[in-house]
Tab-separated table of C-alpha atoms in Angstrom:
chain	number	residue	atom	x	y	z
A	1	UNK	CA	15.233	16.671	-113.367
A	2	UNK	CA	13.881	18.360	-116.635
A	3	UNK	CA	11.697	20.615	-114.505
A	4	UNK	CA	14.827	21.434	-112.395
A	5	UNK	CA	17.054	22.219	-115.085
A	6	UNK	CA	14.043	24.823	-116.191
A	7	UNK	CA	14.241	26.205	-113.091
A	8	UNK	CA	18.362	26.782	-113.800
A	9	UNK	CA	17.128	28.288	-116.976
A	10	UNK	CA	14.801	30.943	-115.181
A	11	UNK	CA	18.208	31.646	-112.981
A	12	UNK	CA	19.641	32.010	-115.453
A	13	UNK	CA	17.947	34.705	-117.577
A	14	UNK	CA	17.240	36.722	-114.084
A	15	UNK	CA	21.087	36.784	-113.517
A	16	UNK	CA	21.218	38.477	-117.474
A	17	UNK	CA	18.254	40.514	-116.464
A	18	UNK	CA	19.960	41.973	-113.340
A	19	UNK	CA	23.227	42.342	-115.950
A	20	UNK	CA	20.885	44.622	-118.491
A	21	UNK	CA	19.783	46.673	-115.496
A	22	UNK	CA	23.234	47.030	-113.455
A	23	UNK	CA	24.979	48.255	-117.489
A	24	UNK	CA	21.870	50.644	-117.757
A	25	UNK	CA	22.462	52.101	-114.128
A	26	UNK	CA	24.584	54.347	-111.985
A	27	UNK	CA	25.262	58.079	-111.002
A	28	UNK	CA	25.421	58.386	-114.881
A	29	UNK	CA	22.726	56.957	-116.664
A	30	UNK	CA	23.038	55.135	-120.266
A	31	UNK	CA	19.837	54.353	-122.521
A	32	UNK	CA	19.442	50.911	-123.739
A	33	UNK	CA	19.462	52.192	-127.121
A	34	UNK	CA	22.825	54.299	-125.875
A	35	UNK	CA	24.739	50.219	-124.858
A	36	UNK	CA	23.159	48.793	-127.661
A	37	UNK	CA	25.266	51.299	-129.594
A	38	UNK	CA	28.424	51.224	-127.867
A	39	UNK	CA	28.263	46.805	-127.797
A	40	UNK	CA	27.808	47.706	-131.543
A	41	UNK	CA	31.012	49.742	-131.561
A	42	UNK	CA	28.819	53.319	-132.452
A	43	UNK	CA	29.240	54.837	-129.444
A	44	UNK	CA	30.869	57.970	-127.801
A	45	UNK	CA	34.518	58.331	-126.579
A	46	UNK	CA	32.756	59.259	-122.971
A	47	UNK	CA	30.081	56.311	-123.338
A	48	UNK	CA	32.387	54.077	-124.194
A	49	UNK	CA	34.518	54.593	-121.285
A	50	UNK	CA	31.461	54.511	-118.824
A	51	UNK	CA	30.325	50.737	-120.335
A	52	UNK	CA	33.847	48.908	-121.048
A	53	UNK	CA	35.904	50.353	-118.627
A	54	UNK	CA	33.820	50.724	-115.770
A	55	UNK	CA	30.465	48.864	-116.013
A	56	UNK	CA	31.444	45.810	-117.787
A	57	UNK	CA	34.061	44.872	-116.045
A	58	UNK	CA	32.608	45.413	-112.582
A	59	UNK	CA	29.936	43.290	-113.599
A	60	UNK	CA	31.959	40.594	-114.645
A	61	UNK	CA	34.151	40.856	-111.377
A	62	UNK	CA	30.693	40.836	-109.459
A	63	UNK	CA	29.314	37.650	-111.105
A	64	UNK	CA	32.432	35.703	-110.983
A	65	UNK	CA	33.061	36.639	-107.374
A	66	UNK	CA	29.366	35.182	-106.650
A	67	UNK	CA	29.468	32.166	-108.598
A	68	UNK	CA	33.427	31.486	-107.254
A	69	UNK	CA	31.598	32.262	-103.264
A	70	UNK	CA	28.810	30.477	-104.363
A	71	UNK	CA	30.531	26.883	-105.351
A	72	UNK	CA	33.222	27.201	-102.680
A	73	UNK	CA	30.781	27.306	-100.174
A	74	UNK	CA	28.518	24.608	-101.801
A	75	UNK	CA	31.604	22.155	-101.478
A	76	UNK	CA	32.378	22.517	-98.035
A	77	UNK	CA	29.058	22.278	-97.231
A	78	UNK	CA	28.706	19.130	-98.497
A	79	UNK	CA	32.278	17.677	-97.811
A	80	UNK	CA	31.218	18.549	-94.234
A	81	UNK	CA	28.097	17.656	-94.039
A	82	UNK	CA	27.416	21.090	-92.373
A	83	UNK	CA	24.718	23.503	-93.143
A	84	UNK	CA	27.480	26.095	-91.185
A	85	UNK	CA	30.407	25.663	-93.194
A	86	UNK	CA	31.583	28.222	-95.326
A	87	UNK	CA	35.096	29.807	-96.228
A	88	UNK	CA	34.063	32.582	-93.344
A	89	UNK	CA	33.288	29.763	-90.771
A	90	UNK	CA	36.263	27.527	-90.928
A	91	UNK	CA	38.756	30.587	-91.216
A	92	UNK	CA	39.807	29.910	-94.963
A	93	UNK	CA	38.944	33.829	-96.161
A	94	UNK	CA	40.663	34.943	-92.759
A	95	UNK	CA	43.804	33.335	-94.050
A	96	UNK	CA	43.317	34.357	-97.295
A	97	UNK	CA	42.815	37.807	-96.595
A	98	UNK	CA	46.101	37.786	-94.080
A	99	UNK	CA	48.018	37.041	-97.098
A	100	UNK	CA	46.303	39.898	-99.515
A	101	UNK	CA	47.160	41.985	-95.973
A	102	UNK	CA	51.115	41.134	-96.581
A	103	UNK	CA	51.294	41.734	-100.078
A	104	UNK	CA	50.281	44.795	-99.658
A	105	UNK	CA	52.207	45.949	-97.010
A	106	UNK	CA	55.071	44.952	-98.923
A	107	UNK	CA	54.056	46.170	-102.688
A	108	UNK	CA	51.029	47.932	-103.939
A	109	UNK	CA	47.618	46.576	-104.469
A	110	UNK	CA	47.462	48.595	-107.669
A	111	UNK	CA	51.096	47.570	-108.671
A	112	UNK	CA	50.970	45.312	-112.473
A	113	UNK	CA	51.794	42.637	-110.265
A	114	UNK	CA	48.534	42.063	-108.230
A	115	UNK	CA	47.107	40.846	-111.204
A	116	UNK	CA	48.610	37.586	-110.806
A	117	UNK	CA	50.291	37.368	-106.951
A	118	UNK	CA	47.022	38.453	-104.997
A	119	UNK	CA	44.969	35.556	-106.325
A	120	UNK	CA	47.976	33.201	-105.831
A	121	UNK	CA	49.363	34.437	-102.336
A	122	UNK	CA	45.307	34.349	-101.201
A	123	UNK	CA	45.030	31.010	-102.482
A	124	UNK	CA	48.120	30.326	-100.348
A	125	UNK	CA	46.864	31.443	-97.554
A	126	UNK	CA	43.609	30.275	-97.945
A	127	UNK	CA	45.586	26.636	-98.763
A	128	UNK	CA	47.549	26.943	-95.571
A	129	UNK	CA	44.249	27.897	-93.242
A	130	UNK	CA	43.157	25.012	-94.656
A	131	UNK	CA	45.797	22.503	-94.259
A	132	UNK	CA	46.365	23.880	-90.293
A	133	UNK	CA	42.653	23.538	-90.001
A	134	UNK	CA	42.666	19.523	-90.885
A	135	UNK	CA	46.206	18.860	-88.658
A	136	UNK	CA	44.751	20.763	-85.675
A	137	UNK	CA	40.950	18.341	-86.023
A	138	UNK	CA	42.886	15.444	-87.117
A	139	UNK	CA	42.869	12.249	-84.617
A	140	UNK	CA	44.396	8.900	-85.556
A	141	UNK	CA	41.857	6.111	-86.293
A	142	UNK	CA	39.227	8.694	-86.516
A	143	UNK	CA	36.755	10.564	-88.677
A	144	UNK	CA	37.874	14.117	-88.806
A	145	UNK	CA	34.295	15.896	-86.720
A	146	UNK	CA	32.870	18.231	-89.344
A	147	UNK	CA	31.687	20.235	-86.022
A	148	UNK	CA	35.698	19.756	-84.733
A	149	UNK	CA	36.945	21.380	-87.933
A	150	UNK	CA	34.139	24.655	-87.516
A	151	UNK	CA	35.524	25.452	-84.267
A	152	UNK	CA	39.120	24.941	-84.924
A	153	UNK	CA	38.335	27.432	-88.045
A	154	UNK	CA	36.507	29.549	-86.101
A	155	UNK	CA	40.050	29.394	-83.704
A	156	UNK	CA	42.237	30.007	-86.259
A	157	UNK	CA	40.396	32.854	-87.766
A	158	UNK	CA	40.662	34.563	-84.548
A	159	UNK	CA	44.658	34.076	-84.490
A	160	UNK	CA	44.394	35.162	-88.241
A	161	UNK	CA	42.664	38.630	-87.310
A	162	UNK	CA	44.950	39.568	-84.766
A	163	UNK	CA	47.919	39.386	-86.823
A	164	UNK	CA	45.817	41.197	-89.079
A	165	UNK	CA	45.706	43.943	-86.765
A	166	UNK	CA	48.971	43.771	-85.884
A	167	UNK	CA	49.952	44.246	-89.710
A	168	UNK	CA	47.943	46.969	-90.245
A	169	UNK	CA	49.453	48.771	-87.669
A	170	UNK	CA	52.368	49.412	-90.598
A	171	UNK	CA	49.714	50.577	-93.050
A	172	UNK	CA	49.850	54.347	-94.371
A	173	UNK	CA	46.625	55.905	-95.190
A	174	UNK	CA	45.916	54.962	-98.707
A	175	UNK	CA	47.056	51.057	-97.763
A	176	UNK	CA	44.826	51.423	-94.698
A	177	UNK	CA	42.030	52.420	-96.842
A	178	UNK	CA	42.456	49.975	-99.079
A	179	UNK	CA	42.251	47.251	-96.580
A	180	UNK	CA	39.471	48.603	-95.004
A	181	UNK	CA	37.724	48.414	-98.050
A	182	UNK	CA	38.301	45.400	-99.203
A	183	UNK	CA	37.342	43.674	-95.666
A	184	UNK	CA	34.146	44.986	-96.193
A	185	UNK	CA	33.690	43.733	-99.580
A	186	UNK	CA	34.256	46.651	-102.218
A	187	UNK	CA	35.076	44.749	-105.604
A	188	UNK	CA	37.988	46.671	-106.046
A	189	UNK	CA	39.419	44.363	-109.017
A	190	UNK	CA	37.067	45.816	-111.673
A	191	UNK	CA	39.893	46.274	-114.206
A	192	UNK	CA	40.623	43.543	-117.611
A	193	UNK	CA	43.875	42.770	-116.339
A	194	UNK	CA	42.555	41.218	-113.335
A	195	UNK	CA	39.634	39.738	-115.009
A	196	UNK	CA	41.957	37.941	-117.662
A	197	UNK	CA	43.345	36.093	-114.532
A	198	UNK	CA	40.101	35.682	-112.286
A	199	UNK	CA	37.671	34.404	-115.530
A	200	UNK	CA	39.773	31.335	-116.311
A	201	UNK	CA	40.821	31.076	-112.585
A	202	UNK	CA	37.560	30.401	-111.761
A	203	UNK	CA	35.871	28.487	-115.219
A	204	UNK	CA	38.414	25.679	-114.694
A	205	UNK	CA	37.388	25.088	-110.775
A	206	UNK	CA	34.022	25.278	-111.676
A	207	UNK	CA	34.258	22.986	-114.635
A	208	UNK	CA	35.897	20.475	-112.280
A	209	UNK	CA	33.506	20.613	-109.152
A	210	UNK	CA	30.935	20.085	-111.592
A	211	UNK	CA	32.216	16.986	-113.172
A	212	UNK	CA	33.183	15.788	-109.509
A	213	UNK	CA	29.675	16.471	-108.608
A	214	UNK	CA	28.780	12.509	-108.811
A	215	UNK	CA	31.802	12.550	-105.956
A	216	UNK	CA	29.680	14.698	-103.936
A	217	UNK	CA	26.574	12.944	-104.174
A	218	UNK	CA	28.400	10.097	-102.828
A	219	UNK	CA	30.684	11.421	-99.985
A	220	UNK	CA	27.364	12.899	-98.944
A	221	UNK	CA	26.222	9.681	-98.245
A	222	UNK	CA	29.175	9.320	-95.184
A	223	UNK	CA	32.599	8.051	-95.650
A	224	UNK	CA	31.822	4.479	-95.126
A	225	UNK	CA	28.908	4.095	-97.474
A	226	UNK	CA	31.473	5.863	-100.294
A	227	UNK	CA	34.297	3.676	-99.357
A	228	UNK	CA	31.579	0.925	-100.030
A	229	UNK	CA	30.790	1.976	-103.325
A	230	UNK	CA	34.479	2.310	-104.214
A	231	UNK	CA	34.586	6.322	-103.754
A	232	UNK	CA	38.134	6.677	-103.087
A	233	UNK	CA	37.319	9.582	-100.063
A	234	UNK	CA	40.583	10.877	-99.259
A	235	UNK	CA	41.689	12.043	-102.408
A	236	UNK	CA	38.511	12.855	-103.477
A	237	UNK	CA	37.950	15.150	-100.401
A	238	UNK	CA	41.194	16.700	-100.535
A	239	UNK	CA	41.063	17.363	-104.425
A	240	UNK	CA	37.828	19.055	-103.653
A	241	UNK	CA	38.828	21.034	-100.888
A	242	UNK	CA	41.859	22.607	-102.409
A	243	UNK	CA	39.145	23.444	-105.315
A	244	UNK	CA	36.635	25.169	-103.049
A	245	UNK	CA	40.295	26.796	-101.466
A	246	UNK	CA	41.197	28.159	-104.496
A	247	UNK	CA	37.695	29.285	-105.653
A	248	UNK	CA	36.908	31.485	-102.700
A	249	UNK	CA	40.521	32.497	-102.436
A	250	UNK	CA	40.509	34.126	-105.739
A	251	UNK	CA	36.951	35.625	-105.382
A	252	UNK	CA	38.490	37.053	-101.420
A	253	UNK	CA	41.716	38.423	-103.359
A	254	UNK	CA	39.990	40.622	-106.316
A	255	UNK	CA	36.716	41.418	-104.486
A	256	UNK	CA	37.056	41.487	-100.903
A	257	UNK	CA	35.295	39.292	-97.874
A	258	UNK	CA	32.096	38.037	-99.067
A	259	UNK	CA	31.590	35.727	-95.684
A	260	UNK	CA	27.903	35.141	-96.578
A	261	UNK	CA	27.497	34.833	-100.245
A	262	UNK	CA	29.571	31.580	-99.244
A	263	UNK	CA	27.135	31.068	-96.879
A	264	UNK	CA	23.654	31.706	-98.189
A	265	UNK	CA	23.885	30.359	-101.545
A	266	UNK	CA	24.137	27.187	-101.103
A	267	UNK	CA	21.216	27.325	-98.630
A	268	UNK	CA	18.980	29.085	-101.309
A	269	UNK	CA	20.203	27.072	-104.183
A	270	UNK	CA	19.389	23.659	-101.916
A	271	UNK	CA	15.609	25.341	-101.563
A	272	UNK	CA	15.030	25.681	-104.946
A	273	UNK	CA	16.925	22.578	-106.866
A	274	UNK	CA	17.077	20.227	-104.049
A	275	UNK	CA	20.511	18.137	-103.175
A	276	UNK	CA	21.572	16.710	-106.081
A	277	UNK	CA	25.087	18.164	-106.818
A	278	UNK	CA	25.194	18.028	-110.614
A	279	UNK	CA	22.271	21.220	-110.629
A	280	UNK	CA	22.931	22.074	-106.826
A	281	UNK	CA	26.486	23.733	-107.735
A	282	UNK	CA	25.318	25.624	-110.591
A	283	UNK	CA	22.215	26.615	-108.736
A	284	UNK	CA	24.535	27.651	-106.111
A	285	UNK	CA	26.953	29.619	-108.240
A	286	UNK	CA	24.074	31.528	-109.877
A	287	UNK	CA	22.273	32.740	-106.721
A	288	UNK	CA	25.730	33.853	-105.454
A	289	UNK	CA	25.983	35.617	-108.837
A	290	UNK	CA	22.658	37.104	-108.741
A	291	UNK	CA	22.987	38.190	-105.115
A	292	UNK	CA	26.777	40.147	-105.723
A	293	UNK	CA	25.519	41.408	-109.011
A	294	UNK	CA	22.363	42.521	-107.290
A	295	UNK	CA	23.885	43.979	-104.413
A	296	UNK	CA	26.595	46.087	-106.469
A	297	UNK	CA	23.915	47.654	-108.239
A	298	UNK	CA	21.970	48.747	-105.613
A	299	UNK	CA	25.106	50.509	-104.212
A	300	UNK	CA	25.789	52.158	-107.595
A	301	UNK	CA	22.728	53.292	-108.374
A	302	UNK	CA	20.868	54.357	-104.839
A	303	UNK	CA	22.511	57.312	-103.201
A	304	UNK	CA	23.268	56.033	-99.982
A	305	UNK	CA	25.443	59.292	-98.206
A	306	UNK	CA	28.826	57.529	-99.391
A	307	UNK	CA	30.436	55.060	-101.477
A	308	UNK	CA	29.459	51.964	-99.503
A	309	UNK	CA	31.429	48.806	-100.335
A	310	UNK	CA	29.007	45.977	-101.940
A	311	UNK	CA	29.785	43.578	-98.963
A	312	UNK	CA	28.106	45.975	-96.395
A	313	UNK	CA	24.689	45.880	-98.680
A	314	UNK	CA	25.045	41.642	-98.964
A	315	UNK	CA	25.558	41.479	-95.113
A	316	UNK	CA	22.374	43.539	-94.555
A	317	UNK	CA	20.474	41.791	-97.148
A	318	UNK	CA	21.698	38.758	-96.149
A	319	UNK	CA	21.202	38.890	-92.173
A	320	UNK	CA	17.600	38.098	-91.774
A	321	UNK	CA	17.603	35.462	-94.037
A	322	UNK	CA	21.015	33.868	-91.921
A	323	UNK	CA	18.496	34.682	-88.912
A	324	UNK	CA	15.443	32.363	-90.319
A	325	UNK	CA	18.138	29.527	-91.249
A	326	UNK	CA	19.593	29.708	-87.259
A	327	UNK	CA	15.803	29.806	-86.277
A	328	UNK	CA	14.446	26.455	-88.540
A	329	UNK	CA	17.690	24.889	-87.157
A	330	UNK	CA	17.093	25.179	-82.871
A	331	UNK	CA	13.279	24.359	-83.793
């Protein structure tokens, strides 16, 4: 355990590392002594604006996204019992994004508003992908089939993305670009008035996954062997699936579709701190962190042809790993 929680330490200092670098880089570039100035309050008018309104706060938005994909995906994971689970795979970001899709047909994205609907109306959406998701697998006198719910999300999230098409069909050009955008991941929310509603959003979900995380450990063990040990599952499991709802639905809303950040963390984090939930979730929030963060800065600071949203450079980064996983699993 002691060497473990080293190894969270290491994470830990890598994810501030990859923070230094990210602040340092981009199209214009800043000298450590130049930040150390400006966190000092010495700095320029023009550096100034660079670090606090556009750096900082995009790397906030990045790690909070990856830590809120990272988590989400580390509960369902383990409520399922399903290496494949993920708010991608059972259709919860589909929903999610669906609602984003109506607010902003209706109002703007960049409206004061947004600050506070999109993470609520995603978390609505997300809650009601959710909730359709457990009627549609539910059978009387039966476990609910952690495979069952998968392809009824999988279902679902098909349904979702046609009326997603059919939505966007009443897009102008700067809503259509928008959209576009943020389905492929483009942390658009990199402003303080969305970050004063996203940090706290997602501290309090993490704080209380992490002190259920003796819950998990249990209802790991199967749904008999925690009803044994006086787990009381169905509350448990619903309490922490409307947390893992509401952490991926606020990460979806701010900073687009990050299908396998919710994926792949939990898979990495597993490798390196093993199963046991109380480091497994923070291990799992960090590597999503680390992977965003890592990502985003790659996109800012390569030149790539175009502005290419961070999503696209996680999916490519992330593919041959998702490969290995599907590879280890049919051998």
């Amino acid at each position: 355990m002691k060497k473990k929680g080293y190894i969270l330490l290491i994470m830990t200092v890598l994810l501030v590392i990859v923070g230094i670098i990210s602040i340092n880089s981009g199209k214009m570039n800043l000298t450590p002594a130049e930040v150390i100035s400006v966190i000092l309050g010495k700095g320029t008018s023009k550096q100034n604006l660079i670090i606090m309104e556009f750096r900082l706060p995009r790397i906030i938005l990045a790690v909070f996204v990856g830590i809120g994909m990272g988590i989400s995906g580390c509960i369902m994971q383990s409520l399922l019992r399903n290496d494949m689970a993920s708010p991608g795979t059972l259709g919860i970001s589909s929903g999610s994004g669906l609602f984003v899709l109506i607010y902003v047909v209706i109002f703007s994205a960049k409206s004061n508003s947004s600050a506070i609907l999109m993470p609520l109306l995603s978390f609505a959406g997300g809650l009601t992908a959710a909730a359709l998701i457990f009627l549609l697998s539910y059978r009387k006198n039966r476990d609910i089939s952690p495979t069952g719910l998968i392809l009824t999300g999988v279902a679902l999230g098909s349904g979702y993305g046609a009326l997603t098409t059919l939505l966007t069909l009443k897009l102008d050009q700067n809503q259509m670009e928008f959209i576009q955008r943020w389905s492929a991941g483009s942390l658009w929310g990199d402003d303080w008035r969305y970050l004063a509603i996203l940090v706290p959003w997602t501290a309090i979900l993490c704080a209380y996954a992490l002190y259920k995380s003796h819950v998990l450990n249990i209802l790991n063990l199967g749904n008999e062997t925690a009803t044994g040990l006086g787990t009381a599952v169905k509350p448990e499991f619903i309490g922490l699936t409307v947390a893992a709802v509401a952490l991926s639905s606020g990460s979806v809303s701010l900073g687009g579709n990050f299908f396998f950040v919710g994926m792949i963390a939990p898979h990495m984090a597993r490798k390196i701190v093993g199963s046991n939930h109380k480091l497994l979730l923070t291990a799992a929030g960090l590597c999503g962190a680390i992977i965003v963060l890592l990502a985003d800065t790659i996109t800012r600071t390569i030149s790539l042809g175009t502005d290419v949203p961070t999503g696209i450079v996680i999916t490519v980064l992330s593919t041959p790993y998702f490969l290995y996983l599907l590879a280890k699993a049919n051998n």
